[in-house]
Amino acid sequence: MENRFEAGTDQWARQLGRLRDAVRQALVATQLDTVVRPPSAVLDVGCGQGTQALRLARLGHTVTGLDLSPELLDRFRGALQDEPDEVRRRVTLVEGAGETAASLGEFDVVLCHGVLMYLDDDDAMLDALVGALAPGGRLSLLVRNGLALAMRPGLLGDWAAVGPALSASGYTNRLGLPARAHTPQQLDEACGARGLRRTHWWGVRVFSDHLPGDAPPGDDIDERVAAELAVSGVDPYRQVAALTHLVYERVYERVYGL
Ligand SMILES: C[S@@+](CC[C@H](N)C(=O)[O-])C[C@H]1O[C@@H](n2cnc3c(N)ncnc32)[C@H](O)[C@@H]1O
């Protein structure tokens, strides 16, 4: 299966651990920890280098990482080499399309972070993500925020791009890749039709999106993350964040007549 992210893999890997990535991963980590109760069975679809998957395995969760990219899975395997045996034993890596996720079993938590933007059509992926969820399970989606696509060009001083961004549904991202954006309403409808209800909505990178991809975390990274966290669940800030983090719960099917 074609991986539209592939052309951006090297640049993505070079920017791991830099300021914008550090903010993204720190916020998502804190937000996830409010909904993932240990010990859970977690499936990370499009796990890439495994930042969240590895962190969750360290916390005691059993984690399966599924990704199309052999390069990023190798990176993840490399990071696992430095971990104690008990953490390594909790991680299984599978090379393959996220659209096959439902064949891997049922999980308490399914993550799909930074993936939907690279799919022309996300129906098959959403079916697979929901198909992999146990009743009562949680689905965590991290997408490009479709509510405020003019924010990034505006903050970067790319004035000519602001007008078109107001009515756009996609954009060219920092990796130079064409990508789609999603609004909470679009995902609520798509997930609602599949038996899920939204429990959380956060914004990620309200104050840090305009900074260069190679900027280092800086001495004030803890204060920056604290400030980003403070606004991440609050309107109107979450509406203008670069990324939207939504968590859904699979509603238990009611069984009548028992
Ligand atoms: C931007 S990276 C995100 C990595 C990680 N989830 C994170 O948030 O740090 C996108 C990842 O999605 C993977 N990917 C894209 N399309 C995919 C698909 N259809 N099935 C599985 N993985 C996919 C890419 O190979 C890449 O590792």
Coordinates of C-alpha atoms and ligand atoms in Angstrom, one line a residue:
M1 CA 0.0 0.0 0.0
E2 CA 1.3 3.5 -0.8
N3 CA 2.5 5.5 2.1
R4 CA 2.0 9.2 1.3
F5 CA 4.1 10.1 4.3
E6 CA 7.2 8.4 2.9
A7 CA 8.6 11.4 1.1
G8 CA 8.7 13.3 4.4
T9 CA 10.2 10.5 6.6
D10 CA 13.8 11.8 6.7
Q11 CA 12.8 15.4 7.6
W12 CA 10.3 14.1 10.2
A13 CA 13.1 12.0 11.7
R14 CA 15.5 15.0 11.8
Q15 CA 13.0 17.1 13.7
L16 CA 12.2 14.5 16.4
G17 CA 13.1 15.9 19.8
R18 CA 13.2 19.5 18.5
L19 CA 11.0 22.2 20.0
R20 CA 7.8 21.7 17.9
D21 CA 8.0 17.9 18.3
A22 CA 8.8 18.2 22.0
V23 CA 5.7 20.3 22.6
R24 CA 3.5 18.0 20.6
Q25 CA 4.7 14.9 22.3
A26 CA 4.6 16.4 25.8
L27 CA 1.1 17.6 25.4
V28 CA -0.2 14.4 23.9
A29 CA 1.5 12.4 26.6
T30 CA -0.2 14.4 29.4
Q31 CA -3.5 14.4 27.7
L32 CA -3.4 10.6 27.0
D33 CA -2.5 9.9 30.6
T34 CA -5.8 11.3 31.7
V35 CA -7.7 8.7 29.7
V36 CA -5.4 5.6 29.5
R37 CA -5.8 3.6 32.7
P38 CA -3.0 1.0 33.4
P39 CA -2.6 -1.7 32.6
S40 CA -4.2 -1.4 29.1
A41 CA -3.8 -3.1 25.8
V42 CA -2.8 -0.3 23.4
L43 CA -2.6 -0.3 19.6
D44 CA -0.7 2.6 18.1
V45 CA -1.7 2.8 14.4
G46 CA 1.0 4.8 12.5
C47 CA 3.2 4.6 15.5
G48 CA 6.2 5.8 13.5
Q49 CA 9.3 6.1 15.7
G50 CA 7.1 5.1 18.7
T51 CA 7.4 8.2 21.0
Q52 CA 4.0 7.6 22.7
A53 CA 4.0 3.8 22.3
L54 CA 7.3 3.4 24.0
R55 CA 6.3 5.8 26.8
L56 CA 3.1 3.8 27.4
A57 CA 5.1 0.5 27.5
R58 CA 7.4 2.1 30.1
L59 CA 4.3 2.9 32.2
G60 CA 3.2 -0.8 32.1
H61 CA 0.8 -0.9 29.2
T62 CA 1.0 -3.7 26.6
V63 CA 1.6 -2.0 23.2
T64 CA 1.3 -3.0 19.6
G65 CA 2.8 -0.6 17.1
L66 CA 1.5 -0.8 13.5
D67 CA 3.1 1.2 10.7
L68 CA 3.8 1.1 7.0
S69 CA 7.3 2.6 7.3
P70 CA 10.2 0.1 7.7
E71 CA 12.6 3.0 8.4
L72 CA 10.5 4.4 11.3
L73 CA 9.8 1.0 12.7
D74 CA 13.6 0.3 12.7
R75 CA 14.1 3.5 14.6
F76 CA 11.5 2.3 17.2
R77 CA 13.3 -1.1 17.4
G78 CA 16.6 0.8 18.0
A79 CA 15.1 2.8 20.9
L80 CA 13.7 -0.5 22.3
Q81 CA 17.3 -1.9 22.5
D82 CA 18.1 0.6 25.3
E83 CA 15.0 -0.5 27.4
P84 CA 14.9 -3.1 30.2
D85 CA 13.6 -6.6 29.2
E86 CA 10.2 -6.1 30.8
V87 CA 9.5 -3.0 28.7
R88 CA 10.7 -4.7 25.5
R89 CA 8.5 -7.7 26.2
R90 CA 5.5 -5.4 26.4
V91 CA 6.0 -4.1 22.8
T92 CA 5.0 -5.8 19.5
L93 CA 5.8 -4.1 16.2
V94 CA 3.9 -4.9 13.0
E95 CA 4.8 -3.6 9.6
G96 CA 1.6 -3.0 7.6
A97 CA -1.3 -0.7 6.8
G98 CA -3.4 0.8 9.5
E99 CA -6.4 -0.2 7.5
T100 CA -5.7 -3.8 8.6
A101 CA -5.8 -2.9 12.3
A102 CA -9.0 -4.8 13.1
S103 CA -7.2 -8.1 12.3
L104 CA -4.8 -7.6 15.2
G105 CA -7.5 -8.2 17.9
E106 CA -9.3 -6.0 20.4
F107 CA -7.6 -3.2 22.4
D108 CA -8.6 -1.0 25.3
V109 CA -7.0 2.0 23.6
V110 CA -6.3 2.7 20.0
L111 CA -4.1 5.7 19.0
C112 CA -3.9 7.2 15.5
H113 CA -1.7 10.3 15.7
G114 CA -0.6 12.3 12.7
V115 CA -1.9 9.8 10.1
L116 CA -5.4 10.8 8.9
M117 CA -4.0 13.9 7.2
Y118 CA -2.1 11.7 4.8
L119 CA -5.1 9.7 3.6
D120 CA -7.2 10.7 0.6
D121 CA -10.2 8.9 2.2
D122 CA -10.2 8.0 5.8
D123 CA -13.3 5.7 5.8
A124 CA -11.4 2.4 5.6
M125 CA -8.9 3.6 8.3
L126 CA -11.7 4.7 10.7
D127 CA -13.5 1.4 10.2
A128 CA -10.3 -0.5 11.1
L129 CA -9.6 1.7 14.1
V130 CA -13.1 1.2 15.5
G131 CA -12.9 -2.5 14.6
A132 CA -9.9 -2.9 16.8
L133 CA -11.6 -1.3 19.8
A134 CA -13.0 -3.3 22.7
P135 CA -16.4 -2.3 24.0
G136 CA -15.8 0.7 26.3
G137 CA -12.4 1.3 24.6
R138 CA -10.9 4.7 23.8
L139 CA -9.8 6.0 20.4
S140 CA -7.3 8.9 20.4
L141 CA -7.0 10.8 17.2
L142 CA -4.4 13.6 16.5
V143 CA -5.2 15.5 13.3
R144 CA -4.4 18.9 11.7
N145 CA -7.0 21.4 13.0
G146 CA -9.4 22.2 10.1
L147 CA -11.0 25.1 12.1
A148 CA -8.1 27.5 11.8
L149 CA -5.9 26.8 8.8
A150 CA -5.1 30.5 8.3
M151 CA -3.3 30.6 11.7
R152 CA 0.0 29.2 10.5
P153 CA 0.5 31.3 7.4
G154 CA -0.6 34.3 9.4
L155 CA 1.9 33.7 12.2
L156 CA 4.6 33.1 9.6
G157 CA 3.8 36.4 7.8
D158 CA 2.8 34.5 4.6
W159 CA 0.1 37.1 4.0
A160 CA -0.9 35.9 0.5
A161 CA -1.7 32.4 1.9
V162 CA -4.1 33.7 4.6
G163 CA -7.1 34.3 2.3
P164 CA -7.1 31.0 0.5
A165 CA -6.5 29.2 3.8
L166 CA -9.8 30.5 5.2
S167 CA -11.8 28.2 2.8
A168 CA -9.3 25.4 2.4
S169 CA -9.7 21.9 3.7
G170 CA -6.0 21.0 3.2
Y171 CA -2.6 22.5 3.2
T172 CA 1.0 21.8 2.4
N173 CA 2.7 20.9 5.6
R174 CA 6.2 21.7 7.0
L175 CA 7.5 18.5 5.5
G176 CA 6.4 19.7 2.1
L177 CA 3.6 17.1 1.9
P178 CA 0.0 17.8 0.8
A179 CA -2.2 17.0 3.8
R180 CA -5.8 17.2 4.9
A181 CA -7.3 18.9 7.9
H182 CA -10.2 17.8 10.0
T183 CA -12.7 19.6 12.3
P184 CA -14.0 18.1 15.5
Q185 CA -17.5 18.2 13.9
Q186 CA -16.3 16.1 10.9
L187 CA -14.7 13.5 13.2
D188 CA -17.7 13.5 15.6
E189 CA -20.0 12.7 12.7
A190 CA -17.7 10.0 11.3
C191 CA -17.0 8.4 14.7
G192 CA -20.6 8.8 15.9
A193 CA -21.8 6.8 12.9
R194 CA -19.5 4.1 14.0
G195 CA -20.8 3.9 17.6
L196 CA -18.3 6.3 19.3
R197 CA -18.9 9.4 21.4
R198 CA -16.4 12.1 22.0
T199 CA -15.1 12.5 25.6
H200 CA -12.2 14.9 25.1
W201 CA -11.1 17.7 22.8
W202 CA -7.7 19.4 23.2
G203 CA -5.6 21.7 21.1
V204 CA -1.9 21.0 20.6
R205 CA 0.6 23.8 19.8
V206 CA -1.2 27.0 20.3
F207 CA 1.9 29.1 21.0
S208 CA 4.6 27.1 19.3
D209 CA 3.5 26.3 15.8
H210 CA 5.2 29.2 14.0
L211 CA 8.7 28.3 15.3
P212 CA 11.2 26.7 12.9
G213 CA 11.1 22.9 12.7
D214 CA 14.8 22.7 13.8
A215 CA 14.5 25.0 16.7
P216 CA 15.9 23.3 19.9
P217 CA 13.6 22.9 22.9
G218 CA 15.2 25.8 24.8
D219 CA 15.7 26.5 28.5
D220 CA 12.1 27.4 29.0
I221 CA 10.6 24.2 27.6
D222 CA 9.0 23.2 30.8
E223 CA 7.3 26.6 31.2
R224 CA 6.3 26.6 27.6
V225 CA 4.7 23.1 27.9
A226 CA 2.9 24.2 31.1
A227 CA 1.5 27.3 29.3
E228 CA 0.4 25.2 26.2
L229 CA -1.2 22.7 28.6
A230 CA -3.0 25.4 30.5
V231 CA -4.8 26.5 27.3
S232 CA -5.1 23.2 25.5
G233 CA -8.6 22.4 26.7
V234 CA -10.0 25.9 26.8
D235 CA -12.0 27.8 24.2
P236 CA -11.1 29.7 22.0
Y237 CA -7.5 28.5 22.3
R238 CA -8.1 24.9 21.3
Q239 CA -10.0 26.1 18.3
V240 CA -6.9 27.9 16.9
A241 CA -4.3 25.3 17.8
A242 CA -2.3 23.7 15.0
L243 CA -3.3 20.2 15.9
T244 CA -6.5 18.8 17.4
H245 CA -6.5 15.9 19.8
L246 CA -9.8 14.1 20.2
V247 CA -10.6 11.1 22.3
Y248 CA -13.7 9.0 21.7
E249 CA -15.2 6.1 23.7
R250 CA -16.8 3.1 22.1
V251 CA -20.3 3.0 23.6
Y252 CA -21.3 -0.3 25.1
E253 CA -24.0 -1.9 22.9
R254 CA -27.2 -2.3 24.8
V255 CA -28.6 -5.8 24.8
Y256 CA -32.3 -5.8 25.3
G257 CA -34.5 -8.7 26.3
L258 CA -32.0 -10.4 28.7
Ligands
LIG1 C1 3.6 12.1 11.2 S1 4.1 10.4 11.5 C2 3.4 10.2 13.1 C3 4.1 9.2 14.0 C4 3.6 9.1 15.4 N1 2.2 8.6 15.4 C5 3.6 10.4 16.1 O1 2.6 11.0 16.3 O2 4.7 10.8 16.6 C6 3.0 9.5 10.5 C7 3.1 8.0 10.5 O3 2.0 7.4 9.9 C8 2.5 6.3 9.1 N2 1.4 6.0 8.1 C9 0.9 6.8 7.2 N3 -0.1 6.2 6.5 C10 -0.2 5.0 7.1 C11 -1.1 3.9 6.9 N4 -2.1 3.9 6.0 N5 -1.0 2.8 7.7 C12 0.0 2.8 8.7 N6 0.8 3.8 8.9 C13 0.7 4.9 8.1 C14 3.8 6.8 8.5 O4 4.6 5.8 8.1 C15 4.3 7.5 9.7 O5 5.1 6.7 10.6

